[in-house]
GROMACS .gro file of C-alpha atoms in nm:
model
  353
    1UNK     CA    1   1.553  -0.936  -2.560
    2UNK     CA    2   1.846  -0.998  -2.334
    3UNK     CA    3   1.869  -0.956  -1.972
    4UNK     CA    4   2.045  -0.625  -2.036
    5UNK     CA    5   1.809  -0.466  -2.247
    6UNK     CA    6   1.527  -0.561  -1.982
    7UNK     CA    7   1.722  -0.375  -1.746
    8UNK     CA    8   1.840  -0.090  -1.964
    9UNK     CA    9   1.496  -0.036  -2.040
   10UNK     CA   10   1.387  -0.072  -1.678
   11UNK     CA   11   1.599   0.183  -1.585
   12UNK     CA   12   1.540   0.418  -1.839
   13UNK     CA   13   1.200   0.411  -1.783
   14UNK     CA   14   1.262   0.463  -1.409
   15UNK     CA   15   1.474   0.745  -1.454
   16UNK     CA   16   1.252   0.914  -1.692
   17UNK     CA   17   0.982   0.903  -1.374
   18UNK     CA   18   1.189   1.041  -1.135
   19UNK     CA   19   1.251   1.373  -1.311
   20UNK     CA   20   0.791   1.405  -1.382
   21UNK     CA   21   0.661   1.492  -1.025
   22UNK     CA   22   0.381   1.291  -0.958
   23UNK     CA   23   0.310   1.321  -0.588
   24UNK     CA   24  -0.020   1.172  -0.495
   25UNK     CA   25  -0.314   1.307  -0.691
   26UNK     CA   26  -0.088   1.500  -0.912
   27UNK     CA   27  -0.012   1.142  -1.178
   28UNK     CA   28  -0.152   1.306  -1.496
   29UNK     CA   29   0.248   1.347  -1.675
   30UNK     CA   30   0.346   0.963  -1.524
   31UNK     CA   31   0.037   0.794  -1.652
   32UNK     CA   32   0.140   0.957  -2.008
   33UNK     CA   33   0.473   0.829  -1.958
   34UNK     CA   34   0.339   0.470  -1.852
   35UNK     CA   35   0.118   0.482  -2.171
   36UNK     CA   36   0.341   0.579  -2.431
   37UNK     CA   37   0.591   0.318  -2.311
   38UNK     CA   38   0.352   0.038  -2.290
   39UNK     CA   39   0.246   0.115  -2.640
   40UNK     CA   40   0.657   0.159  -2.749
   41UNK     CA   41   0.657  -0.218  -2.620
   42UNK     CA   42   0.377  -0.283  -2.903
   43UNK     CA   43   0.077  -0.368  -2.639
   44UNK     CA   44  -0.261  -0.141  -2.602
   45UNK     CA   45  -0.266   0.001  -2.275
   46UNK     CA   46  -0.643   0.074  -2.093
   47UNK     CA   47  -0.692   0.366  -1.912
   48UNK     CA   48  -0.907   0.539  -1.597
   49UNK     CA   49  -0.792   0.864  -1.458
   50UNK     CA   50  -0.441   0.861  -1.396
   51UNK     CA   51  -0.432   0.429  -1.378
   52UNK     CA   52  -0.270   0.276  -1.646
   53UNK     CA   53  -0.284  -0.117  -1.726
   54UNK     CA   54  -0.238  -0.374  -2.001
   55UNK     CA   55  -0.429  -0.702  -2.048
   56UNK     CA   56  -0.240  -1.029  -2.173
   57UNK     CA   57  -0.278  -1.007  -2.547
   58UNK     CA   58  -0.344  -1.426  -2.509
   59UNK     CA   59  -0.607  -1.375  -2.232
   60UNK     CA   60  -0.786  -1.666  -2.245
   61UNK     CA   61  -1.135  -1.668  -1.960
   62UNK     CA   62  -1.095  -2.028  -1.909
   63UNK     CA   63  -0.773  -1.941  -1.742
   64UNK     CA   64  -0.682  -1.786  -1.382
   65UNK     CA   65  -0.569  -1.462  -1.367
   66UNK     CA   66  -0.249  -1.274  -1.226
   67UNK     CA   67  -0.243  -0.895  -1.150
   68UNK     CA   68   0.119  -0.740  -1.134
   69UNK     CA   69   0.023  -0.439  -1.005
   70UNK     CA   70   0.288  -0.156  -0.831
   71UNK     CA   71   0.180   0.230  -0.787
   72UNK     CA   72   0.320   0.519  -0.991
   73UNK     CA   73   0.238   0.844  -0.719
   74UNK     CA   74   0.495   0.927  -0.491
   75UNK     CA   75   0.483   1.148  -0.169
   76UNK     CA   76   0.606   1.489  -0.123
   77UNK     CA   77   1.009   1.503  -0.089
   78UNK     CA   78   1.124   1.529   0.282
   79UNK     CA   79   1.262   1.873   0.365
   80UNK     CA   80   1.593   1.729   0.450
   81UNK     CA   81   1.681   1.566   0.106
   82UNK     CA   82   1.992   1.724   0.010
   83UNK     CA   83   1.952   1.609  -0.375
   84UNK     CA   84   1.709   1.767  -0.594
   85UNK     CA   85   1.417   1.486  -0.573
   86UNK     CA   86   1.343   1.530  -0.934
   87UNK     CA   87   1.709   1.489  -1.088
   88UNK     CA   88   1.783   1.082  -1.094
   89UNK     CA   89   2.164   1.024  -1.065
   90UNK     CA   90   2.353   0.722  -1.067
   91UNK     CA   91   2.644   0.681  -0.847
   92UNK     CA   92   2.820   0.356  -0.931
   93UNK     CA   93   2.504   0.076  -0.877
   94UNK     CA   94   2.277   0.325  -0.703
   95UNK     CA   95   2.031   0.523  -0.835
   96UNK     CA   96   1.835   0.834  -0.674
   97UNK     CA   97   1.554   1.006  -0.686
   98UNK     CA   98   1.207   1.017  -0.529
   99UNK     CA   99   0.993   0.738  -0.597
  100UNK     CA  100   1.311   0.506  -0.672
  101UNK     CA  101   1.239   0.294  -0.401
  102UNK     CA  102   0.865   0.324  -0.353
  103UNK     CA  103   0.791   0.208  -0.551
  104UNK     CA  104   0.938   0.300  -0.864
  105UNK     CA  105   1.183   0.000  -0.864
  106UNK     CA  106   0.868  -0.256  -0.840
  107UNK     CA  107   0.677  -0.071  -1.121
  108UNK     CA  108   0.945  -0.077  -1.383
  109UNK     CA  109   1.075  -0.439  -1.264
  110UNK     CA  110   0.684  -0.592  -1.343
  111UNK     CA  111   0.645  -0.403  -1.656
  112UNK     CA  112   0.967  -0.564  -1.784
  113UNK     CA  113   0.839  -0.922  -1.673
  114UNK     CA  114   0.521  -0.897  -1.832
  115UNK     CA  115   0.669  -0.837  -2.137
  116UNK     CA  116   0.859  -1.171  -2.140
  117UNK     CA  117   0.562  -1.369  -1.974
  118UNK     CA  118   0.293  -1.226  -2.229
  119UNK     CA  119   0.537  -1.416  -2.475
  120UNK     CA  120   0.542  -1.778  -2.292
  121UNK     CA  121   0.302  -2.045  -2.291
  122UNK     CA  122   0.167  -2.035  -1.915
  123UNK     CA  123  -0.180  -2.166  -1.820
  124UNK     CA  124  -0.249  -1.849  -1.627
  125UNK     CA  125  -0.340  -1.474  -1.785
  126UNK     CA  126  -0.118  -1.192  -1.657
  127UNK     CA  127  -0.237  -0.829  -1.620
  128UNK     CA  128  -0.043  -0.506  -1.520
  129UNK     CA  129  -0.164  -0.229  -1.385
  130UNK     CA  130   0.017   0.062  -1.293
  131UNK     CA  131  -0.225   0.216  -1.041
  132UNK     CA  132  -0.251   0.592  -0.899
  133UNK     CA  133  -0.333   0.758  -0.557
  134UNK     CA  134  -0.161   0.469  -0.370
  135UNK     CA  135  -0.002   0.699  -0.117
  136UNK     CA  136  -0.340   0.847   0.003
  137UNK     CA  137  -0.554   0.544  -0.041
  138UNK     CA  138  -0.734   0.749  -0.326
  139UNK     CA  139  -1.066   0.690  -0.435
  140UNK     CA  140  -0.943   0.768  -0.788
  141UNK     CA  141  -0.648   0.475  -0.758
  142UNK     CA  142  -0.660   0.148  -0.751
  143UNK     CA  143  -1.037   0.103  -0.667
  144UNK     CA  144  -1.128   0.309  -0.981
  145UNK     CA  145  -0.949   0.062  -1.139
  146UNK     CA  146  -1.016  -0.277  -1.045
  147UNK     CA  147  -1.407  -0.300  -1.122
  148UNK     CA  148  -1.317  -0.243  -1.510
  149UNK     CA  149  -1.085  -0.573  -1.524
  150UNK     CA  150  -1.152  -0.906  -1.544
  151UNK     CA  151  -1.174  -1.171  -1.226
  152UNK     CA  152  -0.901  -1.192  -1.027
  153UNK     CA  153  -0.743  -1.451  -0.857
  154UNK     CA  154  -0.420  -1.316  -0.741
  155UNK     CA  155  -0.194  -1.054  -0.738
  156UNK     CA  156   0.165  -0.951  -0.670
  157UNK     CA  157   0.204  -0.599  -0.537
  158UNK     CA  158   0.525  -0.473  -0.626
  159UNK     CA  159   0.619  -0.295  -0.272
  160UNK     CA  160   0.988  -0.273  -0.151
  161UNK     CA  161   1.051  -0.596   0.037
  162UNK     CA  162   1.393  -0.714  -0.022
  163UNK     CA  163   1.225  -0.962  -0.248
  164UNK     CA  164   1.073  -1.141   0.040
  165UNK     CA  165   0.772  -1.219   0.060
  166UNK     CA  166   0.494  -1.004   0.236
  167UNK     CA  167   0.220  -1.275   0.312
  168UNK     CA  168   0.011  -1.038   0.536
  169UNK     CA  169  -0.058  -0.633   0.586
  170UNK     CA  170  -0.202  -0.478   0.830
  171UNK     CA  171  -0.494  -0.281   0.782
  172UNK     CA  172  -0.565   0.085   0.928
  173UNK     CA  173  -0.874   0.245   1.016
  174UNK     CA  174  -0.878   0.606   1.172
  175UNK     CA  175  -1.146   0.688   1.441
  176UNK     CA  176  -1.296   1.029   1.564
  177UNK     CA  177  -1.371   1.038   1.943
  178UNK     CA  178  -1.575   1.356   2.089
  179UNK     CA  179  -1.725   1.381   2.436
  180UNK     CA  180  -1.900   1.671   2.560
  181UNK     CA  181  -1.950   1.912   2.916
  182UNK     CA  182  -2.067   2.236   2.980
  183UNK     CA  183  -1.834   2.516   2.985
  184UNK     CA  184  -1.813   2.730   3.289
  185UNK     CA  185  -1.589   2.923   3.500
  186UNK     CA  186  -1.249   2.718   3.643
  187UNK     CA  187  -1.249   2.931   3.968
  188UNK     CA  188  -1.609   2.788   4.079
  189UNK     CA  189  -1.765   2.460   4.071
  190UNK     CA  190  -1.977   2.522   3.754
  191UNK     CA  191  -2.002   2.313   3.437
  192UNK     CA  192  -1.899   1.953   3.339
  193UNK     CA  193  -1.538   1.924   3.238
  194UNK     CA  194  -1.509   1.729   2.876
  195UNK     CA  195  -1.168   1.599   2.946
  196UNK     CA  196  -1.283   1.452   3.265
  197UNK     CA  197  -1.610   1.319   3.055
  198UNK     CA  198  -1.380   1.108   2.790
  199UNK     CA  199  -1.091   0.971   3.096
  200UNK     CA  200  -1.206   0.654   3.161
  201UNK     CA  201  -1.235   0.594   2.785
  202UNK     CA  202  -0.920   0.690   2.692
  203UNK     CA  203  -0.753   0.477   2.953
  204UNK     CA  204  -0.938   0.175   2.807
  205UNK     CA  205  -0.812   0.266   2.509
  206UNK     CA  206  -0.461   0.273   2.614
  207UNK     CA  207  -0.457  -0.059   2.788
  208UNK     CA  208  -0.697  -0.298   2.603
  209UNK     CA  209  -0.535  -0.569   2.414
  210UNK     CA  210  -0.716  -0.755   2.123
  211UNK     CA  211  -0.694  -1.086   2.221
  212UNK     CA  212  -0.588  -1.260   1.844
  213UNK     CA  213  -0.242  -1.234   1.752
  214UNK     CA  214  -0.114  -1.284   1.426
  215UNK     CA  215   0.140  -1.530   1.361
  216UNK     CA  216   0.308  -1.278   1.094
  217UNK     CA  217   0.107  -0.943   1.211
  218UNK     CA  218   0.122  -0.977   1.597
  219UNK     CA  219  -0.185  -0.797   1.703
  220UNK     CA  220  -0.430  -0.575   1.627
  221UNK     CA  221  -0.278  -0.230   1.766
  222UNK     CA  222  -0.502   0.068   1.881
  223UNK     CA  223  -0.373   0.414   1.962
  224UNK     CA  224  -0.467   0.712   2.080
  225UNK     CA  225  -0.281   0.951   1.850
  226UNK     CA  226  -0.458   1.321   1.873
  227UNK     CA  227  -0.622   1.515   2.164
  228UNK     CA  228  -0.786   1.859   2.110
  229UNK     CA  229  -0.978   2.042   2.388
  230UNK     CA  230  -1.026   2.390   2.585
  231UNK     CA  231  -0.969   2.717   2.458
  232UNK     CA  232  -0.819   2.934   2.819
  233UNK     CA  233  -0.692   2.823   3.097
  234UNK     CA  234  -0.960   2.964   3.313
  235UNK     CA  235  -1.279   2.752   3.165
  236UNK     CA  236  -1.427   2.444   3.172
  237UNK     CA  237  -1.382   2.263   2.832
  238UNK     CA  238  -1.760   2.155   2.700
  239UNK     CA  239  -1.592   1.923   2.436
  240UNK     CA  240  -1.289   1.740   2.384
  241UNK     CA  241  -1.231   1.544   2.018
  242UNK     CA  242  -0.921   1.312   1.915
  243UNK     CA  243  -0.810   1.060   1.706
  244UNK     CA  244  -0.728   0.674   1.738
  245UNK     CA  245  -0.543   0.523   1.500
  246UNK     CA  246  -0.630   0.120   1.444
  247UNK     CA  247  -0.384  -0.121   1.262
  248UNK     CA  248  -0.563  -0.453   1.264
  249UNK     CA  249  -0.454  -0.714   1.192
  250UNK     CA  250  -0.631  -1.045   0.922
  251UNK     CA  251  -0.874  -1.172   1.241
  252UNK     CA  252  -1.003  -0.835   1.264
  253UNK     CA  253  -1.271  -0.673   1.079
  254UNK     CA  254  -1.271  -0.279   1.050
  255UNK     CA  255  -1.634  -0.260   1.128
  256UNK     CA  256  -1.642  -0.534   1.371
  257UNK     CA  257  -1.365  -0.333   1.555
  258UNK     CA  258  -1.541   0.060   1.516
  259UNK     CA  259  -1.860  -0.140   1.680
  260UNK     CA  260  -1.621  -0.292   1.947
  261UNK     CA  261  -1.540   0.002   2.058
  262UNK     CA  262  -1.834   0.194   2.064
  263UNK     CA  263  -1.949  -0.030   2.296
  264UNK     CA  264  -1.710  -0.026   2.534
  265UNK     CA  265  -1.654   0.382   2.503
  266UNK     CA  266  -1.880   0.597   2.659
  267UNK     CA  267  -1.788   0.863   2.358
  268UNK     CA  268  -1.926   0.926   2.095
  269UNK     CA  269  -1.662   0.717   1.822
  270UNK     CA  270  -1.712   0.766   1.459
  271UNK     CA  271  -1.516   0.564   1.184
  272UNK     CA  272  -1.299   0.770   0.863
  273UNK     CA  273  -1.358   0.480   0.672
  274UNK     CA  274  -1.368   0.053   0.673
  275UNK     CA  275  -1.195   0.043   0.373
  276UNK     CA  276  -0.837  -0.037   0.431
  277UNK     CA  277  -0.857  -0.402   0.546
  278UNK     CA  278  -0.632  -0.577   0.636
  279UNK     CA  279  -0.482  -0.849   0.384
  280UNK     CA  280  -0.307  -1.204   0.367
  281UNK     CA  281  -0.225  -1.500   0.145
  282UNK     CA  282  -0.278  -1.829   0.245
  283UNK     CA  283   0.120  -1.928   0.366
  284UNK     CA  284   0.004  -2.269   0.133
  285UNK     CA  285  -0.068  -2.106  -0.156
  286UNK     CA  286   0.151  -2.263  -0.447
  287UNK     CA  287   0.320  -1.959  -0.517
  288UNK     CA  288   0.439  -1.915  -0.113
  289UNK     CA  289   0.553  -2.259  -0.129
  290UNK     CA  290   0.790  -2.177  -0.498
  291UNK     CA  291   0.871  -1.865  -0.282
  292UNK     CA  292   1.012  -2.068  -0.003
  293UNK     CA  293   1.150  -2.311  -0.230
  294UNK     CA  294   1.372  -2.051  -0.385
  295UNK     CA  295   1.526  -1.922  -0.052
  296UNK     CA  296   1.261  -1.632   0.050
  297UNK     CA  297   1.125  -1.620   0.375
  298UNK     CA  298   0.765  -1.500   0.415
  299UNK     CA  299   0.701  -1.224   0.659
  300UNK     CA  300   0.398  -0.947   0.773
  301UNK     CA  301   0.425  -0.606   0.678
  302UNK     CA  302   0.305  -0.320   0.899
  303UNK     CA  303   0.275  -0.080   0.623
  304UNK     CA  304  -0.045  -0.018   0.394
  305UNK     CA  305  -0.068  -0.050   0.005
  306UNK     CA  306  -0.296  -0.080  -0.236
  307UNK     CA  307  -0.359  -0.467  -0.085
  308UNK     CA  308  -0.610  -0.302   0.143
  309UNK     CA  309  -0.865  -0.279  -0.109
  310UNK     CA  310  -0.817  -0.597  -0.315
  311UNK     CA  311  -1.037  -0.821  -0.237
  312UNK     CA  312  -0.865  -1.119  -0.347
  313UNK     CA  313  -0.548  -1.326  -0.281
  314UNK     CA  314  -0.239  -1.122  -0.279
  315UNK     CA  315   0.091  -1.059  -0.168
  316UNK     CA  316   0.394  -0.832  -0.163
  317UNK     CA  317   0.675  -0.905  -0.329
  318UNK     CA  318   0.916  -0.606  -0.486
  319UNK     CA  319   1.274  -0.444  -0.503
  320UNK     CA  320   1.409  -0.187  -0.264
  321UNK     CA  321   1.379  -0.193   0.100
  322UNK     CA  322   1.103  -0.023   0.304
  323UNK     CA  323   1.313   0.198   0.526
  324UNK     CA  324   1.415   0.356   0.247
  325UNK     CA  325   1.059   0.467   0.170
  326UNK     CA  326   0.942   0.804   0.286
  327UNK     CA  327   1.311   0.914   0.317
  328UNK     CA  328   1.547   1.172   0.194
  329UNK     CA  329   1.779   1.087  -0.069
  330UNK     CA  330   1.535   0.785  -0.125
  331UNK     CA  331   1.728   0.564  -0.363
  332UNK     CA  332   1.724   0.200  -0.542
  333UNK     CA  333   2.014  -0.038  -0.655
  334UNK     CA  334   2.035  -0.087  -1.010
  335UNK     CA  335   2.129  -0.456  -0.894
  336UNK     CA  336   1.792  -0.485  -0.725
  337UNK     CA  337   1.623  -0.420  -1.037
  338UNK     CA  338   1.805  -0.671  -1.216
  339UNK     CA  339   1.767  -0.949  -0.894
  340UNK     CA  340   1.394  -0.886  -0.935
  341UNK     CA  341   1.337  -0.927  -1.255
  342UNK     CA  342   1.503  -1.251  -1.255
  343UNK     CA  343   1.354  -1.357  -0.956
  344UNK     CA  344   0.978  -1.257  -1.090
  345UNK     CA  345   1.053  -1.486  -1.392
  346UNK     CA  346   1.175  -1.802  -1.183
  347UNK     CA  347   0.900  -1.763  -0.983
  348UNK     CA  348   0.630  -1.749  -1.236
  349UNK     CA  349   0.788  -2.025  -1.486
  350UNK     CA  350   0.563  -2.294  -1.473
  351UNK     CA  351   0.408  -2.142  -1.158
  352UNK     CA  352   0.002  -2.235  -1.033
  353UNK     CA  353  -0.246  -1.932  -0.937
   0.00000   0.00000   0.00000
């Protein structure tokens, strides 16, 4: 296979994507796709729900192992796109479509590379794994998948990152916060106003500052994002509810922080979930180093993936940018492809996990 034909097929397959909707939860026609590809390639793919993944044909359990992993749901399509979502077009080296960028370009770009690893001597196994429900944190994605491979010991996620490398996410946790009155009548002193009730907490909220900062995260970041209370003008609230959105960052536990602020709130604060952590990579890790080596410059990303519930070593490193992302018109560069693939294959030659 030559360079070309990895990227021909790369593309091909990437196109083919773009025109089978598979917004979050909705992955059934991709995974089919992703499976009768990977078997086109001659490898047996695995299956669970709509996550897709292929185990090194060598894999040897003496030997680490390397997830390439990259998510095959997309969102819905912004309302201002002004290209059908579905249709992918190529205008000189750009390609659109939805799900180009996120994170199509990373998805086809790893499949290609474990095609030509899977064929090297390496003294490391290599697994993909096309995984579902990314955009929604799904409890049928990634975490369906994950407890039917073998060990882990480190994975690249194949995000949009200019082919840097993201070292560090931030995590997110999502809190409720109710406090309660007693209704009454506005025009007379009666009853206990909620809003009143939750104040002082919600100024606490507004102006604490976790006190460890992450070199590539900055800090944990805690907002108060949705405020609900009252029904007329002319009575006394007896409840008030919101939301606070969390982004912490590796020094932070989600539980640790939901208990934090319990104490500290005089609220009642209740936690979505603790299960998108916050993630990093040791900056020392061998890989890191061969990243900096080659020119890349590791960095933090703000923005969740399917990182948040691995819970080993990993790091982002994939085509596209992530402004792009979540946009209208959402495109890739057919010459990001083809950088990324040839960057994924320098990187792993010879390379330590």
């Amino acid at each position: 296979m030559t360079k070309k034909d990895l990227l021909d097929d790369a593309v091909d397959l990437l196109k083919q994507l773009i025109s089978t909707p598979s917004i979050s939860r909705n992955e059934k026609d991709a995974a089919d796709i992703m499976e009768a590809r990977i078997r086109k390639y001659g490898f047996i793919p695995q299956r669970e729900a709509n996550n897709v993944w292929i185990i090194d044909p060598n894999f040897d359990k003496n030997k680490p192992t390397l997830l390439l992993n990259a998510h095959i749901d997309t969102v819905k399509p912004a309302s201002s796109y002004t290209r059908d979502p579905f249709i992918p077009s190529i205008e000189g080296d750009i390609l659109y479509g939805l799900g180009s960028n996120d994170c199509g370009g990373g998805l086809v770009s790893l499949l290609q590379v474990f095609r030509i690893i899977t064929m090297k001597s390496k003294n490391f196994n290599v697994i993909y794994l096309a995984s579902a429900e990314e955009e929604v944190s799904g409890k049928d994605g990634i975490s369906r998948a994950l407890p039917l491979l073998p060990k882990i010991d480190l994975a690249i996620v194949g995000e949009p990152t200019g082919m840097q490398p993201a070292v560090a996410e931030k995590g997110l946790m999502v809190l409720d916060i109710i406090a309660h009155g007693k209704s009454g009548h506005a025009a007379r002193n009666e009853g206990i106003n909620a809003i009143y009730e939750a104040l002082d907490d919600f100024v606490w909220i507004r102006d604490y500052k976790f006190k460890k900062v992450s070199e590539f995260l900055g800090p944990t970041k805690m907002t108060l994002t949705v405020v609900n209370a009252g029904t007329q003008h002319n009575v006394i609230p007896d409840k008030i509810t919101g939301l606070i959105d969390i982004r912490t960052n590796e020094f932070y536990d989600n539980e640790e922080v939901c208990k934090f602020v319990q104490q500290h709130c005089k609220s009642e604060i209740k936690a979505h979930s603790y299960r998108l952590k916050s993630s990093r990579i040791d900056p020392n890790h061998p890989l890191i180093k061969k990243c900096v080596e080659m020119g890349m410059k590791p960095f933090g990303s703000p923005t969740l993936s399917d990182q948040a519930l691995m819970n080993f070593p990993s790091f982002k490193l994939g085509p596209g940018e992530s402004s792009r992302s979540h946009s209208a018109d959402e495109f890739i560069k057919i010459s990001e492809i083809e950088h990324a693939i040839s960057t994924y294959l320098e990187l792993l030659e010879g390379a330590e996990i």
